[in-house]
XYZ file of N, CA and C in Angstrom:
330
model
N 102.553 98.240 98.639
C 102.527 97.547 97.377
C 103.935 97.411 96.799
N 104.798 98.397 97.030
C 106.155 98.345 96.505
C 106.919 97.191 97.137
N 106.657 96.901 98.419
C 107.334 95.804 99.093
C 106.980 94.476 98.435
N 105.722 94.264 98.128
C 105.292 93.024 97.485
C 105.882 92.930 96.084
N 105.945 94.041 95.371
C 106.510 94.037 94.027
C 107.973 93.608 94.064
N 108.724 94.118 95.023
C 110.131 93.741 95.153
C 110.265 92.266 95.513
N 109.417 91.789 96.397
C 109.471 90.381 96.788
C 109.116 89.469 95.623
N 108.124 89.867 94.826
C 107.748 89.054 93.671
C 108.853 89.052 92.615
N 109.542 90.179 92.446
C 110.660 90.234 91.497
C 111.783 89.304 91.955
N 112.051 89.259 93.261
C 113.066 88.358 93.797
C 112.666 86.903 93.566
N 111.388 86.593 93.782
C 110.918 85.232 93.541
C 111.067 84.851 92.073
N 110.776 85.779 91.189
C 110.912 85.500 89.754
C 112.361 85.190 89.408
N 113.298 85.956 89.961
C 114.719 85.708 89.699
C 115.138 84.334 90.209
N 114.643 83.954 91.371
C 114.999 82.652 91.926
C 114.345 81.515 91.154
N 113.160 81.736 90.619
C 112.525 80.721 89.775
C 113.328 80.535 88.493
N 113.825 81.633 87.938
C 114.682 81.537 86.752
C 115.954 80.741 87.073
N 116.493 80.971 88.273
C 117.671 80.213 88.702
C 117.336 78.731 88.805
N 116.168 78.432 89.339
C 115.730 77.048 89.465
C 115.593 76.395 88.097
N 115.092 77.123 87.139
C 114.961 76.572 85.790
C 116.329 76.232 85.206
N 117.335 77.031 85.526
C 118.685 76.751 85.050
C 119.318 75.543 85.720
N 118.842 75.192 86.894
C 119.406 74.065 87.639
C 118.665 72.758 87.393
N 117.836 72.703 86.419
C 116.989 71.538 86.198
C 117.761 70.308 85.721
N 119.016 70.443 85.400
C 119.808 69.296 84.944
C 119.944 68.272 86.076
N 120.249 67.047 85.733
C 120.296 65.940 86.695
C 121.333 66.166 87.795
N 122.473 66.778 87.482
C 123.528 66.934 88.486
C 123.198 67.986 89.543
N 122.130 68.775 89.345
C 121.769 69.827 90.302
C 120.412 69.582 90.977
N 119.951 68.361 90.977
C 118.612 68.076 91.520
C 118.481 68.438 93.000
N 119.484 68.141 93.803
C 119.393 68.418 95.240
C 119.278 69.919 95.504
N 120.110 70.694 94.848
C 120.056 72.151 95.013
C 118.717 72.700 94.501
N 118.234 72.154 93.397
C 116.950 72.597 92.846
C 115.810 72.264 93.803
N 115.884 71.113 94.444
C 114.846 70.722 95.400
C 114.819 71.671 96.598
N 116.003 72.024 97.132
C 116.055 72.960 98.261
C 115.516 74.336 97.868
N 115.897 74.781 96.677
C 115.428 76.083 96.211
C 113.912 76.082 96.012
N 113.375 74.980 95.505
C 111.928 74.882 95.315
C 111.199 74.933 96.656
N 111.747 74.280 97.689
C 111.126 74.327 99.012
C 111.151 75.741 99.575
N 112.255 76.449 99.380
C 112.355 77.831 99.845
C 111.339 78.717 99.136
N 111.219 78.527 97.827
C 110.251 79.319 97.057
C 108.822 79.035 97.500
N 108.532 77.781 97.781
C 107.192 77.430 98.245
C 106.881 78.133 99.560
N 107.838 78.142 100.477
C 107.637 78.838 101.754
C 107.423 80.331 101.566
N 108.200 80.934 100.661
C 108.044 82.370 100.403
C 106.685 82.689 99.791
N 106.252 81.844 98.862
C 104.942 82.080 98.244
C 103.819 81.942 99.263
N 103.924 80.966 100.152
C 102.912 80.821 101.198
C 102.897 82.037 102.112
N 104.082 82.586 102.396
C 104.157 83.799 103.217
C 103.492 84.978 102.536
N 103.669 85.087 101.226
C 103.012 86.174 100.493
C 101.499 86.016 100.493
N 101.048 84.777 100.368
C 99.606 84.549 100.351
C 98.973 84.853 101.701
N 99.724 84.626 102.781
C 99.198 84.883 104.118
C 99.356 86.335 104.548
N 100.136 87.105 103.794
C 100.355 88.516 104.146
C 99.024 89.254 104.123
N 98.905 90.187 105.012
C 97.649 90.924 105.091
C 97.468 91.786 103.844
N 96.232 91.932 103.384
C 95.974 92.777 102.218
C 96.223 94.243 102.556
N 96.445 95.082 101.548
C 96.674 96.502 101.821
C 95.457 97.135 102.493
N 95.741 98.096 103.338
C 94.660 98.769 104.064
C 93.754 99.494 103.076
N 92.436 99.405 103.267
C 91.529 100.111 102.359
C 91.678 101.615 102.518
N 91.542 102.298 101.402
C 91.655 103.760 101.464
C 90.412 104.338 102.129
N 90.594 105.345 102.937
C 89.432 105.920 103.614
C 88.522 106.613 102.603
N 87.261 106.291 102.690
C 86.292 106.899 101.780
C 85.797 108.205 102.382
N 85.977 109.255 101.650
C 85.495 110.555 102.096
C 84.009 110.669 101.822
N 83.420 111.742 102.251
C 81.994 111.913 101.987
C 81.762 112.110 100.487
N 80.648 111.615 99.966
C 80.377 111.796 98.540
C 80.202 113.274 98.208
N 80.541 113.660 96.998
C 80.408 115.069 96.625
C 78.949 115.480 96.542
N 78.754 116.773 96.524
C 77.389 117.277 96.379
C 76.903 117.042 94.955
N 75.634 117.268 94.749
C 75.043 117.102 93.417
C 75.742 118.024 92.422
N 75.808 117.640 91.159
C 76.447 118.496 90.162
C 75.763 119.855 90.065
N 76.566 120.870 89.724
C 76.002 122.217 89.600
C 74.926 122.268 88.524
N 75.223 121.684 87.382
C 74.255 121.654 86.290
C 73.654 120.254 86.248
N 72.426 120.111 86.703
C 71.805 118.796 86.806
C 71.219 118.300 85.495
N 71.221 119.118 84.454
C 70.682 118.716 83.156
C 71.788 118.865 82.113
N 71.989 117.807 81.327
C 73.011 117.824 80.285
C 72.432 117.280 78.991
N 73.248 117.318 77.950
C 72.836 116.796 76.652
C 72.930 115.270 76.682
N 71.867 114.610 76.246
C 71.818 113.151 76.231
C 72.782 112.611 75.166
N 73.587 111.593 75.505
C 74.513 111.043 74.519
C 73.823 110.230 73.420
N 72.547 109.879 73.604
C 71.830 109.079 72.610
C 70.995 109.950 71.681
N 70.105 110.767 72.253
C 69.179 111.538 71.415
C 69.613 112.991 71.217
N 70.661 113.415 71.880
C 71.243 114.765 71.759
C 70.357 115.888 72.284
N 69.249 115.572 72.912
C 68.417 116.617 73.509
C 68.951 116.935 74.902
N 68.709 118.136 75.337
C 69.179 118.551 76.656
C 68.156 118.133 77.710
N 68.072 116.829 77.913
C 67.122 116.306 78.896
C 67.717 115.148 79.705
N 69.026 115.070 79.752
C 69.744 114.041 80.505
C 69.901 114.553 81.929
N 69.069 114.075 82.847
C 68.975 114.636 84.194
C 69.641 113.755 85.251
N 70.303 114.434 86.164
C 70.904 113.785 87.332
C 69.790 113.243 88.217
N 69.921 111.989 88.659
C 68.939 111.372 89.547
C 69.436 111.500 90.987
N 68.727 112.244 91.786
C 69.135 112.491 93.173
C 69.224 111.182 93.971
N 70.232 111.137 94.837
C 70.410 109.972 95.703
C 71.121 108.803 95.039
N 71.714 109.015 93.870
C 72.352 107.902 93.162
C 73.869 108.020 93.094
N 74.478 108.882 93.866
C 75.934 109.039 93.825
C 76.582 107.820 94.481
N 77.556 107.248 93.774
C 78.285 106.093 94.303
C 79.767 106.244 93.973
N 80.587 105.433 94.638
C 82.020 105.465 94.372
C 82.299 104.673 93.101
N 83.118 105.232 92.237
C 83.450 104.597 90.964
C 84.507 103.520 91.157
N 84.539 102.541 90.256
C 85.565 101.504 90.296
C 86.941 102.072 90.009
N 87.006 103.183 89.312
C 88.272 103.778 88.900
C 88.681 104.942 89.791
N 88.046 105.105 90.926
C 88.330 106.224 91.821
C 87.385 107.366 91.514
N 87.129 108.181 92.479
C 86.190 109.278 92.283
C 84.760 108.811 92.501
N 83.824 109.609 92.014
C 82.413 109.301 92.198
C 81.682 109.415 90.873
N 80.554 108.715 90.793
C 79.710 108.785 89.611
C 78.253 108.806 90.051
N 77.402 109.301 89.165
C 75.981 109.407 89.479
C 75.173 108.912 88.288
N 73.965 108.478 88.567
C 73.071 107.991 87.522
C 72.341 109.160 86.883
N 72.326 109.165 85.558
C 71.585 110.164 84.788
C 70.537 109.434 83.970
N 69.395 110.090 83.738
C 68.320 109.504 82.938
C 67.767 110.564 82.009
N 67.575 110.180 80.750
C 67.043 111.110 79.760
C 65.519 111.115 79.845
N 64.949 112.297 79.935
C 63.496 112.428 79.978
C 62.853 112.256 78.614
N 63.644 112.249 77.556
C 63.106 112.123 76.207
C 63.143 110.681 75.702
N 64.322 110.079 75.713
C 64.449 108.723 75.154
C 64.599 107.645 76.230
N 64.627 108.005 77.496
C 64.723 107.100 78.649
C 66.078 106.399 78.763
N 67.093 106.922 78.094
C 68.440 106.361 78.229
C 68.945 106.627 79.646
N 69.556 105.606 80.264
C 70.148 105.747 81.591
C 71.628 105.406 81.516
N 72.420 106.101 82.307
C 73.850 105.812 82.331
C 74.527 106.460 83.518
N 75.642 105.863 83.918
C 76.441 106.402 85.014
C 77.464 107.360 84.433
N 77.614 108.503 85.067
C 78.513 109.548 84.580
C 79.370 110.025 85.740
N 80.672 110.215 85.469
C 81.585 110.693 86.511
C 81.235 112.124 86.893
N 81.264 112.374 88.200
C 81.013 113.736 88.680
C 82.236 114.201 89.446
N 82.459 115.497 89.445
C 83.617 116.045 90.151
C 83.190 116.974 91.252
């Protein structure tokens, strides 16, 4: 990712240079620079995406499978077995359901 960041920063600097050359007396140089930038952008688009991170095995069920419900405050918010999934933000989360008010929600597990 650092390589792409450096390449994009270089492209930004060259685009700024191109903007400075927009006057009529520099059209030829601006045209060549624009063609070079187009080629570089196409190369970035064709670059392979970063390798996916290896997913480890999901964690075991939480030690305490019953917690306080965030809606009704009763201690009946239960972990639902078989619902562990990978979170969008990294880590894992599991589905909990309240036996009292039927509130359901995903909660991060460690």
